[in-house]
Tab-separated table of N, CA, C and O in Angstrom:
chain	number	residue	atom	x	y	z
M	219	MET	N	0.811	-1.177	0.000
M	219	MET	CA	0.000	0.000	0.000
M	219	MET	C	0.866	1.258	0.000
M	219	MET	O	0.561	2.221	-0.690
M	220	ARG	N	1.869	1.191	0.799
M	220	ARG	CA	2.761	2.302	0.908
M	220	ARG	C	3.487	2.552	-0.411
M	220	ARG	O	3.716	3.693	-0.808
M	221	LYS	N	3.818	1.485	-1.106
M	221	LYS	CA	4.494	1.601	-2.380
M	221	LYS	C	3.574	2.247	-3.418
M	221	LYS	O	4.003	3.062	-4.232
M	222	VAL	N	2.310	1.890	-3.370
M	222	VAL	CA	1.340	2.452	-4.304
M	222	VAL	C	1.197	3.948	-4.035
M	222	VAL	O	1.150	4.762	-4.970
M	223	LEU	N	1.122	4.302	-2.796
M	223	LEU	CA	1.009	5.707	-2.438
M	223	LEU	C	2.248	6.477	-2.882
M	223	LEU	O	2.163	7.577	-3.430
M	224	CYS	N	3.413	5.925	-2.681
M	224	CYS	CA	4.662	6.560	-3.067
M	224	CYS	C	4.733	6.697	-4.591
M	224	CYS	O	5.159	7.724	-5.120
M	225	LEU	N	4.278	5.640	-5.287
M	225	LEU	CA	4.274	5.656	-6.745
M	225	LEU	C	3.325	6.730	-7.263
M	225	LEU	O	3.646	7.464	-8.207
M	226	SER	N	2.152	6.858	-6.663
M	226	SER	CA	1.196	7.873	-7.103
M	226	SER	C	1.721	9.283	-6.849
M	226	SER	O	1.527	10.195	-7.651
M	227	VAL	N	2.419	9.494	-5.741
M	227	VAL	CA	2.999	10.799	-5.453
M	227	VAL	C	4.082	11.118	-6.480
M	227	VAL	O	4.176	12.242	-6.991
M	228	CYS	N	4.906	10.134	-6.823
M	228	CYS	CA	5.956	10.345	-7.829
M	228	CYS	C	5.345	10.667	-9.192
M	228	CYS	O	5.822	11.536	-9.910
M	229	LEU	N	4.303	9.933	-9.558
M	229	LEU	CA	3.634	10.193	-10.836
M	229	LEU	C	2.993	11.581	-10.855
M	229	LEU	O	3.039	12.276	-11.877
M	230	ALA	N	2.406	11.973	-9.744
M	230	ALA	CA	1.790	13.295	-9.672
M	230	ALA	C	2.853	14.382	-9.818
M	230	ALA	O	2.669	15.382	-10.519
M	231	ALA	N	3.987	14.176	-9.176
M	231	ALA	CA	5.073	15.154	-9.272
M	231	ALA	C	5.614	15.187	-10.698
M	231	ALA	O	5.911	16.252	-11.246
M	232	LEU	N	5.762	14.008	-11.281
M	232	LEU	CA	6.258	13.935	-12.645
M	232	LEU	C	5.247	14.567	-13.609
M	232	LEU	O	5.618	15.311	-14.513
M	233	GLY	N	3.971	14.293	-13.425
M	233	GLY	CA	2.928	14.890	-14.266
M	233	GLY	C	2.897	16.397	-14.108
M	233	GLY	O	2.743	17.139	-15.073
M	234	GLY	N	3.073	16.886	-12.910
M	234	GLY	CA	3.118	18.322	-12.659
M	234	GLY	C	4.310	18.950	-13.351
M	234	GLY	O	4.228	20.056	-13.885
M	235	SER	N	5.425	18.231	-13.372
M	235	SER	CA	6.613	18.736	-14.045
M	235	SER	C	6.385	18.798	-15.551
M	235	SER	O	6.775	19.761	-16.208
M	236	VAL	N	5.750	17.763	-16.104
M	236	VAL	CA	5.445	17.742	-17.537
M	236	VAL	C	4.455	18.843	-17.862
M	236	VAL	O	4.585	19.536	-18.872
M	237	GLN	N	3.473	19.023	-16.983
M	237	GLN	CA	2.477	20.070	-17.197
M	237	GLN	C	3.125	21.453	-17.148
M	237	GLN	O	2.836	22.319	-17.961
M	238	ALA	N	4.028	21.666	-16.221
M	238	ALA	CA	4.705	22.953	-16.098
M	238	ALA	C	5.566	23.216	-17.327
M	238	ALA	O	5.629	24.339	-17.826
M	239	GLN	N	6.215	22.146	-17.841
M	239	GLN	CA	7.044	22.318	-19.024
M	239	GLN	C	6.177	22.673	-20.230
M	239	GLN	O	6.527	23.551	-21.015
M	240	SER	N	5.025	22.001	-20.379
M	240	SER	CA	4.161	22.317	-21.520
M	240	SER	C	3.586	23.727	-21.385
M	240	SER	O	3.405	24.428	-22.383
M	241	LEU	N	3.317	24.182	-20.172
M	241	LEU	CA	2.837	25.554	-19.974
M	241	LEU	C	3.916	26.561	-20.356
M	241	LEU	O	3.624	27.586	-20.966
M	242	ARG	N	5.170	26.257	-20.013
M	242	ARG	CA	6.257	27.155	-20.400
M	242	ARG	C	6.388	27.214	-21.921
M	242	ARG	O	6.634	28.273	-22.491
M	243	GLU	N	6.222	26.070	-22.579
M	243	GLU	CA	6.299	26.042	-24.042
M	243	GLU	C	5.166	26.867	-24.654
M	243	GLU	O	5.378	27.609	-25.612
M	244	ILE	N	3.984	26.731	-24.082
M	244	ILE	CA	2.833	27.496	-24.578
M	244	ILE	C	3.072	28.985	-24.376
M	244	ILE	O	2.825	29.795	-25.267
M	245	GLU	N	3.592	29.355	-23.214
M	245	GLU	CA	3.886	30.762	-22.949
M	245	GLU	C	4.944	31.286	-23.916
M	245	GLU	O	4.845	32.422	-24.418
M	246	ALA	N	5.953	30.484	-24.201
M	246	ALA	CA	6.998	30.904	-25.130
M	246	ALA	C	6.430	31.081	-26.534
M	246	ALA	O	6.756	32.039	-27.236
M	247	ARG	N	5.565	30.149	-26.967
M	247	ARG	CA	4.933	30.286	-28.287
M	247	ARG	C	4.055	31.525	-28.342
M	247	ARG	O	4.052	32.259	-29.338
M	248	ASN	N	3.300	31.766	-27.287
M	248	ASN	CA	2.449	32.959	-27.253
M	248	ASN	C	3.283	34.235	-27.292
M	248	ASN	O	2.932	35.200	-27.984
M	249	ALA	N	4.388	34.250	-26.558
M	249	ALA	CA	5.255	35.429	-26.569
M	249	ALA	C	5.834	35.652	-27.965
M	249	ALA	O	5.901	36.793	-28.446
M	250	ALA	N	6.234	34.569	-28.638
M	250	ALA	CA	6.768	34.696	-29.998
M	250	ALA	C	5.679	35.186	-30.958
M	250	ALA	O	5.941	36.024	-31.825
M	251	ALA	N	4.463	34.667	-30.799
M	251	ALA	CA	3.358	35.105	-31.660
M	251	ALA	C	3.061	36.587	-31.432
M	251	ALA	O	2.815	37.327	-32.386
M	252	HIS	N	3.092	37.040	-30.183
M	252	HIS	CA	2.855	38.453	-29.883
M	252	HIS	C	3.954	39.322	-30.481
M	252	HIS	O	3.678	40.399	-31.027
M	253	ALA	N	5.198	38.865	-30.375
M	253	ALA	CA	6.311	39.638	-30.939
M	253	ALA	C	6.164	39.729	-32.455
M	253	ALA	O	6.381	40.793	-33.048
M	254	LEU	N	5.786	38.621	-33.091
M	254	LEU	CA	5.575	38.627	-34.539
M	254	LEU	C	4.437	39.568	-34.919
M	254	LEU	O	4.546	40.320	-35.893
M	255	GLU	N	3.378	39.572	-34.148
M	255	GLU	CA	2.242	40.470	-34.402
M	255	GLU	C	2.666	41.927	-34.245
M	255	GLU	O	2.266	42.789	-35.038
M	256	ASP	N	3.494	42.215	-33.244
M	256	ASP	CA	3.991	43.584	-33.048
M	256	ASP	C	4.830	44.033	-34.244
M	256	ASP	O	4.679	45.167	-34.721
M	257	VAL	N	5.692	43.157	-34.745
M	257	VAL	CA	6.524	43.497	-35.901
M	257	VAL	C	5.648	43.743	-37.115
M	257	VAL	O	5.846	44.707	-37.867
M	258	ARG	N	4.648	42.880	-37.322
M	258	ARG	CA	3.752	43.046	-38.474
M	258	ARG	C	2.964	44.344	-38.369
M	258	ARG	O	2.781	45.074	-39.344
M	259	ARG	N	2.501	44.693	-37.173
M	259	ARG	CA	1.753	45.932	-36.965
M	259	ARG	C	2.634	47.151	-37.233
M	259	ARG	O	2.206	48.107	-37.871
M	260	ASP	N	3.906	47.094	-36.766
M	260	ASP	CA	4.833	48.197	-37.026
M	260	ASP	C	5.106	48.350	-38.511
M	260	ASP	O	5.176	49.470	-39.031
M	261	LEU	N	5.264	47.228	-39.215
M	261	LEU	CA	5.502	47.275	-40.655
M	261	LEU	C	4.311	47.881	-41.380
M	261	LEU	O	4.468	48.736	-42.254
M	262	LEU	N	3.114	47.478	-41.000
M	262	LEU	CA	1.899	48.019	-41.612
M	262	LEU	C	1.783	49.520	-41.338
M	262	LEU	O	1.445	50.301	-42.235
M	263	ALA	N	2.089	49.944	-40.134
M	263	ALA	CA	2.020	51.371	-39.794
M	263	ALA	C	3.017	52.171	-40.620
M	263	ALA	O	2.698	53.264	-41.111
M	264	SER	N	4.220	51.633	-40.814
M	264	SER	CA	5.200	52.369	-41.614
M	264	SER	C	4.788	52.413	-43.081
M	264	SER	O	5.018	53.416	-43.758
M	265	GLN	N	4.154	51.348	-43.590
M	265	GLN	CA	3.656	51.365	-44.969
M	265	GLN	C	2.560	52.410	-45.135
M	265	GLN	O	2.529	53.140	-46.131
M	266	ILE	N	1.661	52.491	-44.171
M	266	ILE	CA	0.580	53.483	-44.225
M	266	ILE	C	1.162	54.884	-44.168
M	266	ILE	O	0.742	55.783	-44.908
M	267	GLU	N	2.148	55.085	-43.317
M	267	GLU	CA	2.779	56.404	-43.188
M	267	GLU	C	3.466	56.807	-44.494
M	267	GLU	O	3.346	57.951	-44.945
M	268	ALA	N	4.144	55.856	-45.139
M	268	ALA	CA	4.807	56.147	-46.414
M	268	ALA	C	3.776	56.464	-47.497
M	268	ALA	O	3.960	57.394	-48.291
M	269	SER	N	2.690	55.727	-47.516
M	269	SER	CA	1.628	55.979	-48.496
M	269	SER	C	1.014	57.355	-48.282
M	269	SER	O	0.756	58.083	-49.248
M	270	ASN	N	0.781	57.717	-47.042
M	270	ASN	CA	0.233	59.033	-46.739
M	270	ASN	C	1.189	60.150	-47.162
M	270	ASN	O	0.752	61.180	-47.689
M	271	ALA	N	2.490	59.938	-46.948
M	271	ALA	CA	3.472	60.945	-47.343
M	271	ALA	C	3.484	61.103	-48.866
M	271	ALA	O	3.548	62.229	-49.379
M	272	GLN	N	3.402	59.996	-49.591
M	272	GLN	CA	3.356	60.068	-51.057
M	272	GLN	C	2.101	60.808	-51.519
M	272	GLN	O	2.145	61.625	-52.440
M	273	GLU	N	0.986	60.524	-50.893
M	273	GLU	CA	-0.281	61.170	-51.266
M	273	GLU	C	-0.221	62.669	-50.992
M	273	GLU	O	-0.682	63.474	-51.789
M	274	ARG	N	0.360	63.055	-49.846
M	274	ARG	CA	0.498	64.481	-49.534
M	274	ARG	C	1.392	65.167	-50.563
M	274	ARG	O	1.089	66.268	-51.029
M	275	ALA	N	2.497	64.514	-50.946
M	275	ALA	CA	3.407	65.104	-51.933
M	275	ALA	C	2.706	65.257	-53.278
M	275	ALA	O	2.848	66.292	-53.950
M	276	ARG	N	1.938	64.254	-53.679
M	276	ARG	CA	1.218	64.329	-54.952
M	276	ARG	C	0.165	65.435	-54.918
M	276	ARG	O	0.019	66.208	-55.867
M	277	THR	N	-0.544	65.548	-53.812
M	277	THR	CA	-1.557	66.594	-53.672
M	277	THR	C	-0.926	67.976	-53.699
M	277	THR	O	-1.430	68.888	-54.363
M	278	ASP	N	0.190	68.131	-52.982
M	278	ASP	CA	0.884	69.426	-52.987
M	278	ASP	C	1.333	69.797	-54.392
M	278	ASP	O	1.193	70.954	-54.813
M	279	SER	N	1.868	68.828	-55.132
M	279	SER	CA	2.313	69.079	-56.501
M	279	SER	C	1.142	69.493	-57.382
M	279	SER	O	1.237	70.442	-58.171
M	280	LEU	N	0.037	68.797	-57.240
M	280	LEU	CA	-1.161	69.115	-58.023
M	280	LEU	C	-1.670	70.513	-57.687
M	280	LEU	O	-1.997	71.300	-58.583
M	281	LEU	N	-1.698	70.847	-56.417
M	281	LEU	CA	-2.166	72.172	-56.012
M	281	LEU	C	-1.232	73.273	-56.509
M	281	LEU	O	-1.694	74.341	-56.922
M	282	ARG	N	0.085	73.016	-56.482
M	282	ARG	CA	1.029	74.002	-57.011
M	282	ARG	C	0.792	74.228	-58.499
M	282	ARG	O	0.794	75.362	-58.979
M	283	GLY	N	0.547	73.140	-59.248
M	283	GLY	CA	0.271	73.269	-60.675
M	283	GLY	C	-0.990	74.059	-60.938
M	283	GLY	O	-1.032	74.924	-61.823
M	284	LEU	N	-2.028	73.783	-60.168
M	284	LEU	CA	-3.287	74.524	-60.332
M	284	LEU	C	-3.111	75.994	-59.974
M	284	LEU	O	-3.656	76.879	-60.647
M	285	GLU	N	-2.350	76.259	-58.940
M	285	GLU	CA	-2.106	77.645	-58.532
M	285	GLU	C	-1.333	78.384	-59.623
M	285	GLU	O	-1.638	79.542	-59.928
M	286	GLN	N	-0.362	77.710	-60.236
M	286	GLN	CA	0.399	78.341	-61.312
M	286	GLN	C	-0.494	78.613	-62.519
M	286	GLN	O	-0.397	79.670	-63.141
M	287	GLN	N	-1.378	77.659	-62.834
M	287	GLN	CA	-2.311	77.870	-63.946
M	287	GLN	C	-3.216	79.064	-63.669
M	287	GLN	O	-3.476	79.887	-64.540
M	288	ARG	N	-3.697	79.136	-62.442
M	288	ARG	CA	-4.588	80.232	-62.078
M	288	ARG	C	-3.850	81.568	-62.167
M	288	ARG	O	-4.366	82.550	-62.704
M	289	ALA	N	-2.635	81.579	-61.659
M	289	ALA	CA	-1.857	82.819	-61.687
M	289	ALA	C	-1.558	83.236	-63.120
M	289	ALA	O	-1.652	84.425	-63.462
M	290	SER	N	-1.229	82.293	-63.981
M	290	SER	CA	-0.922	82.660	-65.368
M	290	SER	C	-2.183	83.071	-66.118
M	290	SER	O	-2.139	83.942	-66.984
M	291	SER	N	-3.318	82.467	-65.793
M	291	SER	CA	-4.562	82.859	-66.475
M	291	SER	C	-5.019	84.245	-66.034
M	291	SER	O	-5.620	84.982	-66.799
M	292	ILE	N	-4.737	84.594	-64.803
M	292	ILE	CA	-5.102	85.936	-64.321
M	292	ILE	C	-4.276	86.978	-65.058
M	292	ILE	O	-4.774	88.030	-65.457
M	293	LEU	N	-3.001	86.668	-65.283
M	293	LEU	CA	-2.127	87.630	-65.950
M	293	LEU	C	-2.472	87.785	-67.428
M	293	LEU	O	-2.361	88.863	-67.992
M	294	THR	N	-2.897	86.690	-68.074
M	294	THR	CA	-3.165	86.745	-69.512
M	294	THR	C	-4.630	86.976	-69.841
M	294	THR	O	-4.959	87.251	-70.986
M	295	ALA	N	-5.507	86.875	-68.864
M	295	ALA	CA	-6.936	87.031	-69.132
M	295	ALA	C	-7.257	88.498	-69.398
M	295	ALA	O	-6.638	89.402	-68.837
M	296	PRO	N	-8.236	88.744	-70.281
M	296	PRO	CA	-8.649	90.133	-70.492
M	296	PRO	C	-9.253	90.673	-69.205
M	296	PRO	O	-9.755	89.931	-68.374
M	297	SER	N	-9.196	91.968	-69.071
M	297	SER	CA	-9.701	92.562	-67.842
M	297	SER	C	-11.203	92.310	-67.722
M	297	SER	O	-11.931	92.278	-68.699
M	298	MET	N	-11.606	92.090	-66.529
M	298	MET	CA	-13.012	91.803	-66.259
M	298	MET	C	-13.818	93.083	-66.449
M	298	MET	O	-13.407	94.149	-66.001
M	299	THR	N	-14.944	92.954	-67.113
M	299	THR	CA	-15.809	94.120	-67.305
M	299	THR	C	-16.964	94.030	-66.332
M	299	THR	O	-17.491	92.963	-66.068
M	300	VAL	N	-17.323	95.130	-65.814
M	300	VAL	CA	-18.439	95.195	-64.880
M	300	VAL	C	-19.705	95.396	-65.699
M	300	VAL	O	-19.772	96.285	-66.548
M	301	PRO	N	-20.720	94.549	-65.476
M	301	PRO	CA	-21.946	94.727	-66.235
M	301	PRO	C	-22.593	96.068	-65.894
M	301	PRO	O	-22.443	96.569	-64.778
M	302	PRO	N	-23.295	96.624	-66.846
M	302	PRO	CA	-23.933	97.919	-66.571
M	302	PRO	C	-24.993	97.782	-65.486
M	302	PRO	O	-25.615	96.739	-65.328
M	303	ALA	N	-25.172	98.835	-64.758
M	303	ALA	CA	-26.161	98.822	-63.692
M	303	ALA	C	-27.554	98.716	-64.295
M	303	ALA	O	-27.861	99.324	-65.323
M	304	ARG	N	-28.379	97.906	-63.665
M	304	ARG	CA	-29.743	97.738	-64.163
M	304	ARG	C	-30.607	98.888	-63.688
M	304	ARG	O	-30.486	99.370	-62.568
M	305	ALA	N	-31.469	99.290	-64.571
M	305	ALA	CA	-32.427	100.329	-64.185
M	305	ALA	C	-33.444	99.712	-63.242
M	305	ALA	O	-33.751	98.530	-63.319
M	306	VAL	N	-33.927	100.489	-62.354
M	306	VAL	CA	-34.933	100.006	-61.431
M	306	VAL	C	-36.191	99.665	-62.229
M	306	VAL	O	-36.681	100.477	-63.027
M	307	ASP	N	-36.631	98.406	-62.053
M	307	ASP	CA	-37.826	97.972	-62.792
M	307	ASP	C	-39.052	98.707	-62.275
M	307	ASP	O	-39.227	98.886	-61.075
M	308	ASP	N	-39.887	99.082	-63.217
M	308	ASP	CA	-41.126	99.717	-62.785
M	308	ASP	C	-42.126	98.621	-62.405
M	308	ASP	O	-42.110	97.523	-62.943
M	309	PRO	N	-42.998	98.886	-61.458
M	309	PRO	CA	-43.927	97.886	-60.946
M	309	PRO	C	-44.846	97.322	-62.037
M	309	PRO	O	-45.190	96.143	-61.999
M	310	ALA	N	-45.233	98.100	-62.988
M	310	ALA	CA	-46.140	97.613	-64.031
M	310	ALA	C	-45.448	96.539	-64.862
M	310	ALA	O	-46.049	95.506	-65.210
M	311	ARG	N	-44.163	96.750	-65.175
M	311	ARG	CA	-43.436	95.751	-65.951
M	311	ARG	C	-43.251	94.467	-65.160
M	311	ARG	O	-43.396	93.367	-65.698
M	312	ARG	N	-42.912	94.570	-63.886
M	312	ARG	CA	-42.772	93.384	-63.043
M	312	ARG	C	-44.075	92.608	-62.977
M	312	ARG	O	-44.077	91.383	-63.050
M	313	GLU	N	-45.180	93.308	-62.849
M	313	GLU	CA	-46.492	92.652	-62.789
M	313	GLU	C	-46.802	91.948	-64.112
M	313	GLU	O	-47.317	90.831	-64.120
M	314	ALA	N	-46.471	92.572	-65.237
M	314	ALA	CA	-46.699	91.957	-66.543
M	314	ALA	C	-45.829	90.709	-66.704
M	314	ALA	O	-46.296	89.666	-67.198
M	315	ASP	N	-44.561	90.779	-66.282
M	315	ASP	CA	-43.683	89.615	-66.355
M	315	ASP	C	-44.211	88.473	-65.483
M	315	ASP	O	-44.193	87.306	-65.877
M	316	ARG	N	-44.687	88.815	-64.305
M	316	ARG	CA	-45.241	87.809	-63.403
M	316	ARG	C	-46.478	87.178	-64.013
M	316	ARG	O	-46.662	85.951	-63.949
M	317	ALA	N	-47.333	87.955	-64.615
M	317	ALA	CA	-48.542	87.426	-65.244
M	317	ALA	C	-48.176	86.503	-66.412
M	317	ALA	O	-48.777	85.428	-66.583
M	318	ASN	N	-47.195	86.910	-67.228
M	318	ASN	CA	-46.747	86.057	-68.335
M	318	ASN	C	-46.184	84.736	-67.818
M	318	ASN	O	-46.450	83.664	-68.375
M	319	ALA	N	-45.384	84.803	-66.753
M	319	ALA	CA	-44.806	83.588	-66.184
M	319	ALA	C	-45.899	82.682	-65.638
M	319	ALA	O	-45.850	81.454	-65.813
M	320	MET	N	-46.898	83.255	-64.986
M	320	MET	CA	-47.998	82.453	-64.437
M	320	MET	C	-48.810	81.800	-65.552
M	320	MET	O	-49.187	80.634	-65.446
M	321	SER	N	-49.074	82.529	-66.629
M	321	SER	CA	-49.848	81.930	-67.718
M	321	SER	C	-49.042	80.825	-68.395
M	321	SER	O	-49.584	79.789	-68.776
M	322	ARG	N	-47.718	81.010	-68.523
M	322	ARG	CA	-46.865	79.967	-69.102
M	322	ARG	C	-46.842	78.733	-68.202
M	322	ARG	O	-46.931	77.598	-68.676
M	323	LEU	N	-46.766	78.940	-66.920
M	323	LEU	CA	-46.799	77.845	-65.961
M	323	LEU	C	-48.130	77.109	-66.023
M	323	LEU	O	-48.171	75.873	-66.017
M	324	ASP	N	-49.230	77.863	-66.123
M	324	ASP	CA	-50.557	77.252	-66.238
M	324	ASP	C	-50.662	76.436	-67.527
M	324	ASP	O	-51.199	75.324	-67.524
M	325	GLN	N	-50.130	76.963	-68.620
M	325	GLN	CA	-50.172	76.261	-69.910
M	325	GLN	C	-49.368	74.953	-69.821
M	325	GLN	O	-49.839	73.902	-70.277
M	326	LEU	N	-48.181	74.991	-69.238
M	326	LEU	CA	-47.364	73.783	-69.102
M	326	LEU	C	-48.038	72.750	-68.215
M	326	LEU	O	-47.999	71.533	-68.488
M	327	THR	N	-48.704	73.221	-67.158
M	327	THR	CA	-49.426	72.309	-66.274
M	327	THR	C	-50.565	71.620	-67.012
M	327	THR	O	-50.772	70.410	-66.871
M	328	GLN	N	-51.327	72.387	-67.802
M	328	GLN	CA	-52.437	71.810	-68.562
M	328	GLN	C	-51.924	70.790	-69.588
M	328	GLN	O	-52.540	69.738	-69.781
M	329	GLU	N	-50.804	71.079	-70.245
M	329	GLU	CA	-50.234	70.141	-71.212
M	329	GLU	C	-49.807	68.854	-70.524
M	329	GLU	O	-50.057	67.755	-71.027
M	330	ALA	N	-49.155	68.967	-69.371
M	330	ALA	CA	-48.726	67.778	-68.632
M	330	ALA	C	-49.926	66.970	-68.174
M	330	ALA	O	-49.926	65.727	-68.239
M	331	LEU	N	-50.994	67.623	-67.735
M	331	LEU	CA	-52.212	66.932	-67.308
M	331	LEU	C	-52.856	66.213	-68.482
M	331	LEU	O	-53.299	65.063	-68.347
M	332	ALA	N	-52.886	66.850	-69.644
M	332	ALA	CA	-53.470	66.216	-70.831
M	332	ALA	C	-52.666	64.982	-71.232
M	332	ALA	O	-53.245	63.936	-71.572
M	333	GLN	N	-51.345	65.059	-71.177
M	333	GLN	CA	-50.518	63.899	-71.505
M	333	GLN	C	-50.749	62.767	-70.510
M	333	GLN	O	-50.860	61.610	-70.885
M	334	SER	N	-50.840	63.102	-69.245
M	334	SER	CA	-51.075	62.087	-68.216
M	334	SER	C	-52.432	61.420	-68.412
M	334	SER	O	-52.562	60.196	-68.320
M	335	ASN	N	-53.473	62.234	-68.712
M	335	ASN	CA	-54.807	61.669	-68.952
M	335	ASN	C	-54.798	60.765	-70.181
M	335	ASN	O	-55.452	59.712	-70.191
M	336	ALA	N	-54.084	61.151	-71.222
M	336	ALA	CA	-54.010	60.314	-72.427
M	336	ALA	C	-53.340	58.983	-72.110
M	336	ALA	O	-53.776	57.931	-72.585
M	337	ARG	N	-52.301	59.000	-71.303
M	337	ARG	CA	-51.643	57.738	-70.922
M	337	ARG	C	-52.588	56.873	-70.104
M	337	ARG	O	-52.633	55.657	-70.281
M	338	MET	N	-53.331	57.481	-69.208
M	338	MET	CA	-54.265	56.708	-68.377
M	338	MET	C	-55.378	56.099	-69.234
M	338	MET	O	-55.794	54.970	-68.997
M	339	ARG	N	-55.876	56.841	-70.229
M	339	ARG	CA	-56.914	56.302	-71.107
M	339	ARG	C	-56.385	55.180	-71.985
M	339	ARG	O	-57.136	54.302	-72.378
M	340	ALA	N	-55.096	55.195	-72.267
M	340	ALA	CA	-54.500	54.168	-73.122
M	340	ALA	C	-54.370	52.832	-72.395
M	340	ALA	O	-54.257	51.787	-73.030
M	341	ILE	N	-54.408	52.853	-71.104
M	341	ILE	CA	-54.308	51.607	-70.329
M	341	ILE	C	-55.670	50.946	-70.316
M	341	ILE	O	-56.676	51.529	-69.912
M	342	ARG	N	-55.720	49.677	-70.777
M	342	ARG	CA	-56.983	48.951	-70.781
M	342	ARG	C	-57.206	48.317	-69.420
M	342	ARG	O	-56.280	47.781	-68.827
M	343	PRO	N	-58.421	48.318	-68.928
M	343	PRO	CA	-58.720	47.641	-67.684
M	343	PRO	C	-58.537	46.128	-67.853
M	343	PRO	O	-58.667	45.595	-68.950
M	344	ALA	N	-58.226	45.451	-66.782
M	344	ALA	CA	-58.023	43.998	-66.828
M	344	ALA	C	-59.311	43.274	-67.202
M	344	ALA	O	-59.295	42.190	-67.777
M	345	SER	N	-60.466	43.865	-66.892
M	345	SER	CA	-61.740	43.202	-67.181
M	345	SER	C	-62.139	43.347	-68.651
M	345	SER	O	-63.013	42.624	-69.112
M	346	GLU	N	-61.486	44.248	-69.391
M	346	GLU	CA	-61.832	44.445	-70.792
M	346	GLU	C	-61.220	43.300	-71.633
M	346	GLU	O	-60.053	42.967	-71.473
M	347	PRO	N	-62.017	42.705	-72.519
M	347	PRO	CA	-61.488	41.587	-73.318
M	347	PRO	C	-60.442	42.098	-74.337
M	347	PRO	O	-60.528	43.215	-74.798
M	348	LYS	N	-59.500	41.219	-74.640
M	348	LYS	CA	-58.451	41.581	-75.616
M	348	LYS	C	-59.047	41.537	-76.999
M	348	LYS	O	-59.874	40.694	-77.331
M	349	ARG	N	-58.649	42.420	-77.886
M	349	ARG	CA	-59.183	42.469	-79.254
M	349	ARG	C	-58.284	41.752	-80.186
M	349	ARG	O	-57.156	41.621	-80.143
């Protein structure tokens, strides 16, 4: 009995040692995986930073070109002319223009309504026999 007890204690100690060794291996693998992930994240961040720097340089170049075009067009463009001042409209003319616009709007509305009614009349009801 005593031998069995001693054997079980030895096996438990040995199993604990094997378990501790496998835990250390797992921890080492996890640490290596974390280090690899950190390196990959740093590489990705530097790639993004380089891409952003290239994009900023391209945008700056494009803006400089546009600014130069604008500056050269201002120098070569004919001088801007100011449109003549409009005379103050008299109320009778404004009222006539408004009336003309309203009658034109009414005419367009009636035409659109007539077209819509014609389309509706062209649709045969489902109950009507086919010819």
